[in-house]
Amino acid sequence: MKTLAVRLDDELHARIGMLSKLSGMTVTDTIRTAIEKHLDTLANDPAITAKAEELRAEIEKDAELQRQALSALFGSSTTQAPKTTRGRGTKG
């Protein structure tokens, strides 16, 4: 779990504190729930989804260029990790 410090103005802090108390939740849980709901909203936004697809395509293009550069430098064998086997020695 990560810790995140967030600066809030006094009014917003008071609202969160009061609503948390009234709902029987901790301030941390109230903030966590609000963030989760907002992230769900963003994830379902068609504009965000379109941007995510554009970013995915850009990342895949960059990754392919890097793979090609590695192949040009070191040959195509660098695309797969070498397999090593460890066998048990025989006692004689």
JSON list of C-alpha atoms in Angstrom, two decimals, residues 42-86:
[
{"chain": "A", "resi": 42, "resn": "LEU", "atom": "CA", "xyz": [-12.94, 8.26, -15.89]},
{"chain": "A", "resi": 43, "resn": "ALA", "atom": "CA", "xyz": [-12.29, 4.69, -17.04]},
{"chain": "A", "resi": 44, "resn": "ASN", "atom": "CA", "xyz": [-15.77, 4.55, -18.58]},
{"chain": "A", "resi": 45, "resn": "ASP", "atom": "CA", "xyz": [-15.45, 7.91, -20.34]},
{"chain": "A", "resi": 46, "resn": "PRO", "atom": "CA", "xyz": [-15.29, 7.33, -24.13]},
{"chain": "A", "resi": 47, "resn": "ALA", "atom": "CA", "xyz": [-12.79, 10.17, -24.58]},
{"chain": "A", "resi": 48, "resn": "ILE", "atom": "CA", "xyz": [-10.45, 8.63, -22.02]},
{"chain": "A", "resi": 49, "resn": "THR", "atom": "CA", "xyz": [-10.86, 5.20, -23.62]},
{"chain": "A", "resi": 50, "resn": "ALA", "atom": "CA", "xyz": [-9.92, 6.65, -27.01]},
{"chain": "A", "resi": 51, "resn": "LYS", "atom": "CA", "xyz": [-6.84, 8.32, -25.55]},
{"chain": "A", "resi": 52, "resn": "ALA", "atom": "CA", "xyz": [-5.88, 5.04, -23.88]},
{"chain": "A", "resi": 53, "resn": "GLU", "atom": "CA", "xyz": [-6.06, 3.21, -27.21]},
{"chain": "A", "resi": 54, "resn": "GLU", "atom": "CA", "xyz": [-3.89, 5.89, -28.85]},
{"chain": "A", "resi": 55, "resn": "LEU", "atom": "CA", "xyz": [-1.36, 5.59, -26.02]},
{"chain": "A", "resi": 56, "resn": "ARG", "atom": "CA", "xyz": [-1.37, 1.78, -26.26]},
{"chain": "A", "resi": 57, "resn": "ALA", "atom": "CA", "xyz": [-0.65, 1.97, -30.00]},
{"chain": "A", "resi": 58, "resn": "GLU", "atom": "CA", "xyz": [2.17, 4.45, -29.39]},
{"chain": "A", "resi": 59, "resn": "ILE", "atom": "CA", "xyz": [3.70, 2.25, -26.68]},
{"chain": "A", "resi": 60, "resn": "GLU", "atom": "CA", "xyz": [3.49, -0.84, -28.90]},
{"chain": "A", "resi": 61, "resn": "LYS", "atom": "CA", "xyz": [5.09, 1.06, -31.79]},
{"chain": "A", "resi": 62, "resn": "ASP", "atom": "CA", "xyz": [7.94, 2.26, -29.55]},
{"chain": "A", "resi": 63, "resn": "ALA", "atom": "CA", "xyz": [8.43, -1.25, -28.17]},
{"chain": "A", "resi": 64, "resn": "GLU", "atom": "CA", "xyz": [8.65, -2.68, -31.68]},
{"chain": "A", "resi": 65, "resn": "LEU", "atom": "CA", "xyz": [11.24, -0.08, -32.66]},
{"chain": "A", "resi": 66, "resn": "GLN", "atom": "CA", "xyz": [13.29, -0.99, -29.59]},
{"chain": "A", "resi": 67, "resn": "ARG", "atom": "CA", "xyz": [13.02, -4.72, -30.40]},
{"chain": "A", "resi": 68, "resn": "GLN", "atom": "CA", "xyz": [14.21, -4.01, -33.94]},
{"chain": "A", "resi": 69, "resn": "ALA", "atom": "CA", "xyz": [17.12, -1.95, -32.63]},
{"chain": "A", "resi": 70, "resn": "LEU", "atom": "CA", "xyz": [18.16, -4.77, -30.29]},
{"chain": "A", "resi": 71, "resn": "SER", "atom": "CA", "xyz": [17.90, -7.30, -33.09]},
{"chain": "A", "resi": 72, "resn": "ALA", "atom": "CA", "xyz": [20.05, -5.11, -35.32]},
{"chain": "A", "resi": 73, "resn": "LEU", "atom": "CA", "xyz": [22.67, -4.80, -32.59]},
{"chain": "A", "resi": 74, "resn": "PHE", "atom": "CA", "xyz": [22.70, -8.30, -31.15]},
{"chain": "A", "resi": 75, "resn": "GLY", "atom": "CA", "xyz": [20.83, -10.54, -33.56]},
{"chain": "A", "resi": 76, "resn": "SER", "atom": "CA", "xyz": [17.37, -11.99, -33.29]},
{"chain": "A", "resi": 77, "resn": "SER", "atom": "CA", "xyz": [18.29, -14.36, -30.45]},
{"chain": "A", "resi": 78, "resn": "THR", "atom": "CA", "xyz": [17.82, -11.51, -27.93]},
{"chain": "A", "resi": 79, "resn": "THR", "atom": "CA", "xyz": [14.06, -11.58, -28.40]},
{"chain": "A", "resi": 80, "resn": "GLN", "atom": "CA", "xyz": [13.75, -14.68, -26.22]},
{"chain": "A", "resi": 81, "resn": "ALA", "atom": "CA", "xyz": [15.41, -15.28, -22.89]},
{"chain": "A", "resi": 82, "resn": "PRO", "atom": "CA", "xyz": [17.85, -18.18, -22.98]},
{"chain": "A", "resi": 83, "resn": "LYS", "atom": "CA", "xyz": [16.64, -21.30, -21.26]},
{"chain": "A", "resi": 84, "resn": "THR", "atom": "CA", "xyz": [18.85, -22.93, -18.71]},
{"chain": "A", "resi": 85, "resn": "THR", "atom": "CA", "xyz": [18.40, -26.35, -17.24]},
{"chain": "A", "resi": 86, "resn": "ARG", "atom": "CA", "xyz": [19.87, -27.62, -14.06]}
]
